[in-house]
Short mmCIF file of C-alpha atoms in Angstrom, two decimals:
data_model
loop_
_atom_site.label_atom_id
_atom_site.label_comp_id
_atom_site.label_asym_id
_atom_site.label_seq_id
_atom_site.Cartn_x
_atom_site.Cartn_y
_atom_site.Cartn_z
CA MET V 453 42.49 15.64 -0.95
CA SER V 454 45.94 17.01 -1.77
CA GLY V 455 46.98 19.44 -4.49
CA PRO V 456 47.25 23.19 -4.87
CA VAL V 457 44.79 25.31 -2.92
CA ILE V 458 42.51 27.11 -5.34
CA VAL V 459 40.71 30.26 -4.26
CA ILE V 460 37.68 31.56 -6.08
CA VAL V 461 37.03 35.21 -5.37
CA GLY V 462 33.87 37.00 -6.39
CA PHE V 463 31.28 34.47 -5.29
CA ILE V 464 27.91 36.01 -4.53
CA LEU V 465 26.59 34.55 -1.30
CA ILE V 466 22.81 34.31 -0.93
CA THR V 467 21.33 33.36 2.45
CA GLY V 468 17.81 32.02 2.82
CA ARG V 469 15.48 29.59 4.50
CA THR V 470 15.56 25.86 3.95
CA LEU V 471 13.06 23.27 5.10
CA ARG V 472 15.79 21.37 6.95
CA GLN V 473 16.83 24.50 8.83
CA GLY V 474 13.18 25.20 9.71
CA THR V 475 12.48 21.70 11.02
CA SER V 476 15.77 21.18 12.88
CA LEU V 477 15.36 24.56 14.58
CA HIS V 478 12.75 23.00 16.86
CA LEU V 479 15.19 20.35 18.05
CA GLY V 480 17.25 23.20 19.51
CA LYS V 481 19.93 25.37 17.97
CA GLY V 482 22.53 23.21 19.69
CA SER V 483 21.30 20.08 17.92
CA ASP V 484 23.58 18.43 15.37
CA GLU V 485 20.88 18.62 12.68
CA TYR V 486 20.54 22.39 13.00
CA ARG V 487 24.26 23.04 13.38
CA ILE V 488 25.11 21.04 10.26
CA GLU V 489 22.39 22.72 8.19
CA VAL V 490 23.43 26.28 9.05
CA THR V 491 27.08 25.37 8.52
CA THR V 492 26.53 24.01 5.01
CA VAL V 493 27.24 26.01 1.87
CA GLU V 494 25.73 25.02 -1.46
CA LEU V 495 27.86 25.39 -4.58
CA SER V 496 27.41 24.55 -8.23
CA GLU V 497 28.99 21.42 -9.63
CA HIS V 498 31.23 23.60 -11.78
CA SER V 499 32.54 25.54 -8.75
CA MET V 500 33.08 22.39 -6.72
CA LYS V 501 35.09 20.86 -9.52
CA LYS V 502 37.13 24.04 -9.92
CA LEU V 503 37.89 24.11 -6.18
CA GLY V 504 38.66 20.39 -6.11
CA LEU V 505 35.80 19.65 -3.73
CA ARG V 506 33.59 16.67 -3.03
CA GLU V 507 30.34 16.83 -1.08
CA GLY V 508 31.09 17.02 2.64
CA ASP V 509 34.49 18.67 2.17
CA LYS V 510 35.27 21.73 4.25
CA VAL V 511 35.73 25.18 2.81
CA ARG V 512 36.76 28.56 4.18
CA ILE V 513 34.46 31.45 3.27
CA LYS V 514 35.69 35.01 3.72
CA SER V 515 33.79 38.26 3.34
CA ALA V 516 34.74 41.83 4.20
CA HIS V 517 33.11 41.23 7.60
CA GLY V 518 34.30 37.82 8.73
CA SER V 519 35.51 34.36 7.96
CA ILE V 520 33.94 30.97 8.60
CA LYS V 521 34.41 27.30 7.89
CA ALA V 522 31.58 25.46 6.18
CA ILE V 523 30.75 22.07 4.73
CA CYS V 524 29.99 22.05 1.02
CA ARG V 525 27.01 20.51 -0.75
CA ARG V 526 26.32 20.33 -4.48
CA SER V 527 23.35 22.26 -5.77
CA ASN V 528 21.92 23.45 -9.05
CA LEU V 529 23.19 27.02 -8.77
CA PRO V 530 24.78 29.45 -11.21
CA SER V 531 28.56 29.08 -10.97
CA GLU V 532 29.04 32.52 -9.40
CA VAL V 533 26.46 31.93 -6.63
CA ALA V 534 26.88 30.24 -3.23
CA PHE V 535 23.91 29.59 -0.94
CA MET V 536 23.78 29.19 2.84
CA SER V 537 20.88 28.62 5.14
CA CYS V 538 20.31 31.70 7.31
CA GLY V 539 21.65 31.30 10.82
CA TYR V 540 24.39 32.25 13.20
CA ARG V 541 27.17 30.96 10.96
CA ALA V 542 26.20 32.95 7.84
CA ASN V 543 25.64 36.01 10.05
CA LEU V 544 29.38 36.14 10.72
CA LEU V 545 29.81 37.10 7.05
CA ILE V 546 27.17 39.82 6.98
CA GLY V 547 27.94 43.46 7.75
CA SER V 548 25.88 45.70 10.02
CA ASP V 549 25.46 48.63 7.61
CA THR V 550 21.75 48.89 6.86
CA GLU V 551 22.00 51.81 4.41
CA GLY V 552 19.43 53.74 6.41
CA THR V 553 16.76 51.04 6.17
CA GLY V 554 17.32 48.90 9.29
CA MET V 555 17.91 45.89 7.05
CA PRO V 556 21.39 44.42 6.73
CA SER V 557 22.42 43.16 3.29
CA SER V 558 21.85 39.46 3.90
CA LYS V 559 21.77 38.48 0.24
CA GLY V 560 24.33 39.26 -2.43
CA ILE V 561 27.43 39.29 -0.19
CA MET V 562 30.73 39.14 -2.07
CA VAL V 563 32.81 36.28 -0.66
CA GLU V 564 35.97 34.34 -1.36
CA ILE V 565 35.86 30.56 -1.08
CA THR V 566 38.83 28.25 -0.57
CA ARG V 567 39.15 24.55 0.08
CA GLU V 568 39.92 24.22 3.80
CA THR V 569 43.10 22.37 4.52
CA GLU V 570 43.14 22.39 8.34
CA GLU V 571 41.50 19.00 8.84
CA GLU V 572 41.85 18.89 12.63
CA ASP V 573 39.39 21.71 13.38
CA GLU V 574 35.78 20.78 13.72
CA VAL V 575 33.37 22.85 11.66
CA MET G 63 -7.68 14.75 23.90
CA LYS G 64 -8.34 16.02 20.39
CA PHE G 65 -8.17 19.72 19.56
CA GLU G 66 -9.65 20.87 16.24
CA HIS G 67 -9.26 24.10 14.24
CA VAL G 68 -6.03 24.91 16.02
CA VAL G 69 -4.12 27.89 14.61
CA CYS G 70 -0.46 27.20 13.89
CA PRO G 71 1.73 29.87 15.53
CA LEU G 72 4.75 29.44 13.31
CA CYS G 73 4.75 31.30 9.99
CA GLY G 74 2.74 34.14 8.48
CA CYS G 75 0.23 31.70 6.91
CA LEU G 76 -1.40 31.12 10.34
CA CYS G 77 -3.12 27.96 9.07
CA ASP G 78 -6.23 27.53 11.22
CA ASP G 79 -7.25 23.97 10.36
CA LEU G 80 -4.82 21.91 12.42
CA GLU G 81 -5.87 18.96 14.51
CA LEU G 82 -3.77 17.97 17.51
CA ILE G 83 -3.90 14.93 19.74
CA VAL G 84 -2.70 15.83 23.23
CA GLU G 85 -1.84 13.30 25.93
CA ARG G 86 -0.33 14.13 29.33
CA ASN G 87 0.09 17.76 28.27
CA GLU G 88 2.14 16.81 25.19
CA VAL G 89 1.23 16.90 21.52
CA ILE G 90 1.62 13.34 20.28
CA SER G 91 0.28 13.73 16.74
CA THR G 92 -0.78 16.40 14.26
CA LYS G 93 -3.06 16.53 11.24
CA ASN G 94 -2.89 19.12 8.44
CA ALA G 95 0.41 20.44 9.78
CA CYS G 96 3.30 21.13 7.39
CA ALA G 97 6.78 19.74 8.08
CA LEU G 98 7.81 22.92 9.92
CA SER G 99 4.67 22.99 12.04
CA ARG G 100 4.81 19.26 12.81
CA SER G 101 8.41 19.57 13.94
CA MET G 102 7.46 22.47 16.22
CA PHE G 103 4.43 20.75 17.82
CA LEU G 104 6.18 17.42 18.33
CA ASN G 105 9.31 18.99 19.84
CA LEU G 106 7.77 21.60 22.12
CA ASN G 107 9.70 20.35 25.11
CA ALA G 108 13.00 19.82 23.29
CA ASP G 109 14.77 22.95 24.43
CA LEU G 110 12.74 24.76 27.10
CA ALA G 111 14.07 27.80 28.91
CA LYS G 112 14.56 27.85 32.69
CA PRO G 113 14.39 30.87 34.98
CA LEU G 114 17.99 32.05 35.26
CA ILE G 115 19.90 34.94 36.82
CA GLU G 116 23.57 35.14 35.83
CA GLY G 117 23.26 31.55 34.56
CA LYS G 118 21.98 30.18 37.87
CA GLU G 119 18.54 28.62 38.08
CA THR G 120 16.13 30.41 40.41
CA GLY G 121 12.43 31.21 40.73
CA ILE G 122 10.53 33.11 38.08
CA GLU G 123 9.48 35.85 40.53
CA ALA G 124 13.13 36.52 41.36
CA CYS G 125 13.90 36.77 37.63
CA VAL G 126 11.08 39.24 37.04
CA ASP G 127 12.21 41.35 40.06
CA LYS G 128 15.79 41.31 38.78
CA ALA G 129 14.63 42.38 35.32
CA ILE G 130 12.62 45.25 36.84
CA GLY G 131 15.69 46.35 38.82
CA ILE G 132 17.95 46.32 35.73
CA ILE G 133 15.52 47.94 33.37
CA SER G 134 14.53 50.69 35.83
CA LYS G 135 18.15 51.88 36.01
CA ALA G 136 18.72 51.85 32.25
CA ASP G 137 19.58 55.09 30.48
CA TYR G 138 18.47 53.96 27.04
CA PRO G 139 17.03 50.43 26.86
CA LEU G 140 16.01 48.56 23.74
CA VAL G 141 12.87 46.42 23.63
CA TYR G 142 13.17 44.01 20.70
CA GLY G 143 11.69 40.89 19.13
CA LEU G 144 7.94 40.39 19.45
CA ALA G 145 7.19 38.76 16.08
CA SER G 146 6.57 35.37 17.72
CA THR G 147 4.21 36.45 20.43
CA GLU G 148 0.59 37.60 20.47
CA SER G 149 -0.64 41.15 20.09
CA ASN G 150 -1.51 41.92 23.73
CA ALA G 151 2.12 41.29 24.64
CA GLN G 152 3.19 43.52 21.75
CA ARG G 153 0.90 46.28 23.05
CA LYS G 154 2.34 45.97 26.55
CA ALA G 155 5.90 46.07 25.19
CA VAL G 156 5.16 49.40 23.49
CA GLU G 157 3.82 50.72 26.81
CA LEU G 158 7.02 49.60 28.54
CA ALA G 159 9.31 51.19 25.92
CA GLU G 160 7.41 54.47 26.26
CA LEU G 161 7.53 54.32 30.05
CA LEU G 162 11.30 53.76 29.96
CA GLY G 163 12.03 56.36 27.29
CA GLY G 164 13.77 53.64 25.28
CA ALA G 165 13.61 52.27 21.77
CA ILE G 166 11.40 49.49 20.44
CA ASP G 167 11.84 47.45 17.30
CA SER G 168 10.49 44.16 15.99
CA THR G 169 12.04 41.55 13.73
CA SER G 170 10.15 43.33 10.96
CA SER G 171 13.24 45.51 10.55
CA ILE G 172 15.31 42.50 9.46
CA CYS G 173 12.70 40.81 7.25
CA HIS G 174 10.14 43.07 5.56
CA GLY G 175 11.14 46.46 7.02
CA PRO G 176 12.02 47.61 3.48
CA THR G 177 8.53 46.50 2.42
CA VAL G 178 7.03 48.84 5.00
CA LEU G 179 9.26 51.66 3.73
CA GLY G 180 8.19 50.92 0.19
CA VAL G 181 4.49 50.86 1.07
CA GLN G 182 4.83 54.17 2.94
CA MET G 183 6.31 55.75 -0.19
CA MET G 184 4.22 54.08 -2.85
CA GLY G 185 1.03 52.67 -1.33
CA GLU G 186 -0.05 49.14 -2.17
CA VAL G 187 -2.75 47.38 -4.11
CA THR G 188 -3.47 44.54 -1.75
CA CYS G 189 -5.97 41.80 -1.04
CA THR G 190 -6.44 38.90 1.35
CA LEU G 191 -5.20 35.37 0.81
CA GLY G 192 -8.86 34.38 0.48
CA THR G 193 -9.20 36.66 -2.53
CA ILE G 194 -6.16 35.04 -4.12
CA MET G 195 -7.65 31.60 -3.51
CA ASN G 196 -11.01 32.59 -4.96
CA GLN G 197 -9.93 34.78 -7.86
CA ALA G 198 -6.29 34.54 -8.90
CA ASP G 199 -5.54 32.77 -12.18
CA LEU G 200 -1.91 33.94 -12.12
CA VAL G 201 0.44 33.88 -9.12
CA VAL G 202 3.96 35.26 -9.41
CA PHE G 203 6.42 34.43 -6.61
CA TRP G 204 9.32 36.87 -6.73
CA GLY G 205 12.34 36.22 -4.51
CA SER G 206 10.25 33.82 -2.49
CA ASN G 207 10.46 30.09 -1.92
CA PRO G 208 7.17 29.06 -0.29
CA VAL G 209 7.88 25.32 -0.42
CA ASP G 210 10.68 25.80 2.13
CA ALA G 211 9.49 28.85 4.07
CA HIS G 212 5.65 28.69 3.93
CA PRO G 213 4.98 25.06 3.01
CA ARG G 214 1.16 25.20 2.94
CA HIS G 215 0.82 28.54 1.16
CA LEU G 216 0.55 26.86 -2.23
CA THR G 217 -2.00 24.26 -1.16
CA ARG G 218 -4.16 26.43 1.12
CA TYR G 219 -4.19 29.79 -0.61
CA SER G 220 -2.31 30.40 -3.81
CA LEU G 221 -1.87 27.46 -6.20
CA THR G 222 -3.93 24.31 -5.83
CA PRO G 223 -7.14 25.24 -3.94
CA ARG G 224 -10.41 25.59 -5.81
CA GLY G 225 -12.23 28.85 -5.18
CA LEU G 226 -15.37 30.70 -6.20
CA PHE G 227 -13.93 31.88 -9.53
CA THR G 228 -11.14 29.30 -9.70
CA PRO G 229 -13.10 26.04 -9.83
CA ARG G 230 -10.32 24.15 -11.62
CA GLY G 231 -7.74 24.76 -8.90
CA ARG G 232 -4.19 24.17 -10.13
CA LYS G 233 -5.35 23.45 -13.69
CA GLY G 234 -6.86 26.90 -13.97
CA ARG G 235 -3.97 28.77 -12.43
CA ARG G 236 -0.51 29.70 -13.74
CA MET G 237 2.45 29.89 -11.39
CA ILE G 238 5.56 31.90 -12.22
CA VAL G 239 8.69 32.04 -10.09
CA VAL G 240 11.29 34.78 -10.46
CA ASP G 241 14.43 34.10 -8.45
CA VAL G 242 18.22 34.11 -8.59
CA ARG G 243 18.43 30.37 -7.99
CA GLU G 244 16.46 27.24 -8.72
CA THR G 245 14.37 26.23 -5.70
CA LYS G 246 11.79 23.59 -4.83
CA SER G 247 9.17 26.23 -5.63
CA SER G 248 10.62 27.05 -9.05
CA LYS G 249 10.38 23.34 -9.93
CA LEU G 250 6.60 23.54 -9.44
CA ALA G 251 6.22 26.63 -11.60
CA ASP G 252 4.88 26.83 -15.15
CA ARG G 253 7.58 29.37 -15.88
CA PHE G 254 10.83 30.04 -14.02
CA ILE G 255 12.75 33.21 -14.77
CA GLN G 256 16.24 33.19 -13.31
CA LEU G 257 17.72 36.62 -12.67
CA LYS G 258 21.31 37.51 -11.97
CA PRO G 259 21.70 38.42 -8.26
CA GLY G 260 21.09 42.11 -7.62
CA THR G 261 19.11 42.77 -10.81
CA ASP G 262 15.57 42.70 -9.42
CA PHE G 263 15.13 46.46 -9.66
CA GLU G 264 16.14 46.47 -13.33
CA ALA G 265 13.84 43.54 -14.12
CA LEU G 266 10.86 45.11 -12.34
CA SER G 267 11.48 48.50 -13.96
CA SER G 268 11.79 46.85 -17.39
CA LEU G 269 8.45 45.10 -16.83
CA ARG G 270 6.88 48.47 -15.98
CA ALA G 271 8.23 49.92 -19.22
CA LEU G 272 6.94 46.96 -21.24
CA ILE G 273 3.51 47.20 -19.64
CA LYS G 274 3.39 50.90 -20.53
CA GLY G 275 4.04 49.87 -24.15
CA GLU G 276 7.67 50.99 -24.40
CA LYS G 277 9.81 49.16 -26.93
CA ILE G 278 12.94 48.03 -25.12
CA ASP G 279 15.67 45.55 -25.95
CA ILE G 280 15.27 43.04 -23.15
CA ASP G 281 15.25 39.33 -22.38
CA PRO G 282 12.33 37.77 -24.34
CA GLU G 283 11.26 35.92 -21.18
CA LEU G 284 10.53 39.24 -19.48
CA LYS G 285 8.52 40.35 -22.52
CA GLU G 286 6.44 37.19 -22.30
CA LEU G 287 6.01 37.69 -18.55
CA ALA G 288 4.78 41.25 -19.10
CA GLU G 289 2.20 40.01 -21.61
CA GLU G 290 1.10 37.23 -19.30
CA MET G 291 0.69 39.62 -16.37
CA LYS G 292 -1.34 42.06 -18.48
CA SER G 293 -3.62 39.41 -19.89
CA CYS G 294 -4.57 37.47 -16.75
CA GLU G 295 -7.98 37.87 -15.10
CA PHE G 296 -6.63 38.40 -11.59
CA GLY G 297 -2.95 38.28 -10.74
CA ALA G 298 -1.05 38.26 -7.46
CA LEU G 299 2.59 39.15 -6.97
CA LEU G 300 3.86 37.46 -3.81
CA PHE G 301 7.33 38.57 -2.88
CA GLY G 302 9.85 37.51 -0.30
CA GLN G 303 13.16 38.56 1.12
CA GLY G 304 14.76 38.15 -2.27
CA LEU G 305 13.62 41.74 -2.76
CA THR G 306 14.00 43.14 0.75
CA MET G 307 17.45 41.76 1.59
CA SER G 308 19.11 42.27 -1.79
CA ASN G 309 20.86 45.33 -3.11
CA GLY G 310 18.22 48.03 -3.52
CA LYS G 311 16.06 46.79 -0.61
CA ASN G 312 13.11 49.21 -0.29
CA MET G 313 13.70 50.48 -3.85
CA ASN G 314 13.17 46.93 -5.13
CA VAL G 315 9.89 46.84 -3.24
CA ASN G 316 8.95 50.27 -4.61
CA ALA G 317 9.47 48.96 -8.13
CA ALA G 318 7.30 45.89 -7.42
CA LEU G 319 4.54 48.02 -5.87
CA ALA G 320 4.63 50.39 -8.85
CA LEU G 321 4.52 47.47 -11.28
CA VAL G 322 1.36 46.14 -9.66
CA ARG G 323 -0.19 49.61 -9.56
CA ASP G 324 0.52 49.97 -13.31
CA LEU G 325 -0.90 46.52 -14.06
CA ASN G 326 -4.24 47.63 -12.67
CA GLN G 327 -4.65 49.83 -15.76
CA HIS G 328 -4.96 46.57 -17.71
CA THR G 329 -6.38 43.97 -15.31
CA LYS G 330 -6.81 43.21 -11.61
CA PHE G 331 -3.54 42.64 -9.80
CA ALA G 332 -2.54 42.64 -6.12
CA ILE G 333 0.72 42.39 -4.22
CA LEU G 334 1.48 40.75 -0.86
CA PRO G 335 4.69 40.23 1.12
CA MET G 336 5.39 36.67 2.28
CA ARG G 337 5.83 37.47 5.97
CA GLY G 338 7.88 35.01 8.01
CA HIS G 339 7.20 34.93 11.76
CA TYR G 340 3.58 34.25 12.56
CA ASN G 341 2.80 37.63 14.13
CA VAL G 342 5.36 39.96 12.57
CA THR G 343 2.46 41.58 10.73
CA GLY G 344 0.79 42.04 14.13
CA ALA G 345 3.89 43.81 15.44
CA ASP G 346 3.63 46.31 12.56
CA MET G 347 -0.09 46.74 13.24
CA VAL G 348 0.17 47.16 17.01
CA PHE G 349 3.17 49.49 16.87
CA THR G 350 1.38 51.61 14.28
CA TRP G 351 -1.87 51.95 16.17
CA GLN G 352 0.01 52.66 19.41
CA THR G 353 2.68 55.07 18.11
CA GLY G 354 1.89 55.95 14.51
CA TYR G 355 4.93 54.02 13.27
CA PRO G 356 5.43 50.33 12.40
CA PHE G 357 8.99 49.61 13.66
CA ALA G 358 12.27 51.31 14.69
CA ILE G 359 10.66 53.67 17.21
CA ASP G 360 12.38 55.85 19.80
CA PHE G 361 10.76 57.34 22.93
CA SER G 362 13.80 59.13 24.39
CA LEU G 363 12.25 62.57 23.90
CA GLY G 364 8.98 61.49 25.52
CA TYR G 365 7.11 61.03 22.24
CA PRO G 366 7.49 58.47 19.45
CA ARG G 367 9.98 59.11 16.66
CA TYR G 368 10.44 56.88 13.63
CA GLY G 369 13.91 56.06 12.40
CA PRO G 370 14.75 52.98 10.32
CA GLY G 371 18.54 52.99 10.10
CA GLU G 372 18.69 54.96 13.34
CA PHE G 373 16.40 53.28 15.89
CA SER G 374 16.37 49.84 14.26
CA VAL G 375 17.95 46.96 16.15
CA VAL G 376 20.99 46.34 13.93
CA ASP G 377 21.91 50.02 13.94
CA LEU G 378 21.36 50.58 17.67
CA LEU G 379 23.44 47.54 18.61
CA SER G 380 26.26 48.01 16.11
CA ARG G 381 26.65 51.64 17.23
CA LYS G 382 26.47 50.50 20.89
CA GLU G 383 23.82 53.07 21.71
CA VAL G 384 21.71 51.11 24.19
CA ASP G 385 22.71 49.99 27.68
CA VAL G 386 20.04 47.33 28.35
CA ALA G 387 18.25 45.00 25.92
CA LEU G 388 14.92 43.32 26.68
CA ILE G 389 14.45 40.57 24.11
CA ILE G 390 10.97 39.09 23.80
CA ALA G 391 10.29 35.88 21.81
CA SER G 392 13.29 36.29 19.55
CA ASP G 393 16.89 35.13 19.18
CA PRO G 394 18.95 38.06 17.88
CA VAL G 395 22.30 36.41 18.69
CA SER G 396 21.39 33.82 16.06
CA SER G 397 19.54 36.04 13.60
CA LEU G 398 21.41 39.37 13.46
CA PRO G 399 24.78 40.08 11.87
CA ALA G 400 27.46 39.16 14.42
CA GLN G 401 28.84 42.72 14.30
CA ALA G 402 25.56 43.86 15.89
CA SER G 403 24.55 40.90 18.06
CA SER G 404 27.96 40.59 19.78
CA TYR G 405 27.17 43.79 21.69
CA LEU G 406 24.34 42.00 23.52
CA SER G 407 26.92 40.11 25.58
CA GLU G 408 28.54 43.41 26.64
CA ILE G 409 25.35 44.89 28.14
CA ASP G 410 22.60 43.69 30.46
CA THR G 411 20.43 41.51 28.28
CA ILE G 412 17.11 40.16 29.56
CA VAL G 413 15.32 37.42 27.61
CA ILE G 414 11.62 36.56 27.81
CA ASP G 415 11.10 33.37 25.83
CA PRO G 416 9.55 29.89 26.22
CA ASN G 417 12.65 28.30 24.68
CA ARG G 418 16.34 28.30 25.30
CA SER G 419 18.16 30.21 22.59
CA MET G 420 21.59 31.51 21.70
CA THR G 421 20.52 34.85 23.19
CA SER G 422 19.38 33.26 26.46
CA GLU G 423 22.86 31.70 26.71
CA ILE G 424 24.46 35.16 26.98
CA ALA G 425 21.61 36.86 28.88
CA ARG G 426 21.92 38.11 32.44
CA VAL G 427 18.28 37.24 33.16
CA VAL G 428 16.11 34.61 31.45
CA ILE G 429 12.36 34.61 32.09
CA PRO G 430 10.61 31.54 30.64
CA THR G 431 7.03 32.01 29.53
CA ALA G 432 4.02 30.09 28.26
CA ARG G 433 4.27 29.93 24.49
CA ALA G 434 1.68 32.15 22.81
CA GLY G 435 -0.70 30.21 20.60
CA ILE G 436 0.04 26.93 22.37
CA SER G 437 -0.02 27.58 26.12
CA ALA G 438 -1.51 31.07 26.05
CA GLU G 439 -4.37 32.61 24.06
CA GLY G 440 -4.09 35.79 22.09
CA THR G 441 -4.48 37.37 18.66
CA ALA G 442 -2.10 37.22 15.73
CA TYR G 443 -2.22 38.86 12.28
CA ARG G 444 -1.83 36.70 9.20
CA MET G 445 0.55 37.93 6.48
CA ASP G 446 -2.40 39.60 4.69
CA GLY G 447 -3.40 41.53 7.83
CA VAL G 448 -6.31 39.30 8.87
CA PRO G 449 -6.46 38.93 12.70
CA ILE G 450 -6.90 35.37 13.95
CA ARG G 451 -7.52 34.21 17.51
CA LEU G 452 -4.92 31.80 18.85
CA LYS G 453 -5.94 28.87 21.02
CA LYS G 454 -4.48 27.46 24.20
CA VAL G 455 -4.01 23.71 23.94
CA LEU G 456 -1.33 22.93 26.54
CA LYS G 457 -0.76 24.00 30.13
CA SER G 458 2.45 25.75 31.12
CA PRO G 459 3.91 26.29 34.58
CA TYR G 460 4.93 29.77 33.49
CA PRO G 461 2.98 33.02 32.90
CA SER G 462 2.41 34.36 29.39
CA ASP G 463 4.58 37.03 27.74
CA TYR G 464 1.75 39.50 28.37
CA GLU G 465 1.55 38.64 32.07
CA VAL G 466 5.33 39.00 32.51
CA LEU G 467 5.33 42.34 30.68
CA CYS G 468 2.43 43.56 32.87
CA LYS G 469 4.48 42.69 35.96
CA ILE G 470 7.51 44.52 34.62
CA VAL G 471 5.48 47.62 33.71
CA ASN G 472 3.81 47.64 37.15
CA GLY G 473 7.17 47.03 38.85
CA VAL G 474 8.78 49.99 37.07
CA ILE G 475 5.82 52.25 37.99
CA ASP G 476 5.85 51.06 41.63
CA GLY G 477 9.61 51.62 41.86
CA ARG G 478 9.25 55.19 40.63
CA SER G 479 6.41 55.88 43.13
CA LYS G 480 8.61 54.68 45.99
CA ASP G 481 11.55 56.79 44.78
CA SER G 482 9.43 59.90 44.57
#
């Protein structure tokens, strides 16, 4: 899809479990099913429209700790929220500061999301 | 061959009513298993680990000897994982960490560690899942999505089953979900309250104020929730990582624990964490009875010291404070923030696991084992702290986690005797 690249800053990324992630895990973390599930980001219809995205399009997600490519999927989320299945891909966006608790902040990560334009790279 | 009353070693529900049909040492069908459990049992051989040293396949004895050699020379090793193995192995891992003067942590620190911190500060009004099934007429899931993470929780314990004082099952029970997003669980609820991310502490504190009779200007839905919680016969607040991983962490849990404590001035109410891995509760239990502390424990001074944020896995790895990592039944390369897990490829990492994992891919030594609860017996603790005996239903060519850890402990002791 051509057109200007729109960036939405200030998304709140929530990571969590999904049934598909839990079932595909047992096929091996190298399996396509697992890899696709943990590489998928869910966005609201409003956000997808604003970013000029269709389901299956690729996006770039950046946090203060890293940057990843992901495939987008429509979901019934608030417009400021993005959701990813927990896994190695989302963990590239999460910092290691545990604020003295041992627990990293795996939910509520501020991220920037852009429509990915480099079509040649595999997600 | 048919096996009945098999315990599922997957999530903290530890469902103990599974039936398995086994042919030629493979599970070919399951009954009563959820989608997660069925996928595990039917794909047990999908991605098995092999004994490896430096990526080359060898014998298991050679791997164990190599691990003993590496770990004996470590200055400050980390023993980590242990939520997906049985409690004898957990006990032996504590013995090894103490023997080595290292640190030990379980995956508790990256799931419900803040819950443990909260309970240590506040105490908890708790009960078993059986009590919820028999008595609860109100269940509140807060930051928890059981349909995806604990698929049989609702049907076995908390929503639909008929109990002694809940003869009408689902019809006699109200379900409320509080979450930042709509989930499959919220769609089943009688009431769904959607919070803005990061506002759990405020919502829980507001509920406490309302229950104490304070007049506050707040969302009417929270006012109705407060009234509903006060007026039920027996309520249960079941919370997930929506509280422990979000801003506030242990303070969110504190607020939830205090809310439930306050509710007991009006009615009966209990609170339970929705624990993930099947024996992560067991890791807390075993570590506590062995050392006095539930996770993030250091033995470098010769006695146990407790230090979440200091001796917890993410902190030790991100600060590069350990020189050897022994990973048991866990995959930290996949499950920890990359800033922490990347250090595992810089040091000598040893993996003990039945399955291949992203951590075994970067490990110097991989020791495959018989999977606890499937190819090895043992005990695991359900999310409510009830111990359940795991069955052995399949044969494995490999020893159990416990047997491997015994060999490593004995090998370290023998090595020291020879040196002295």
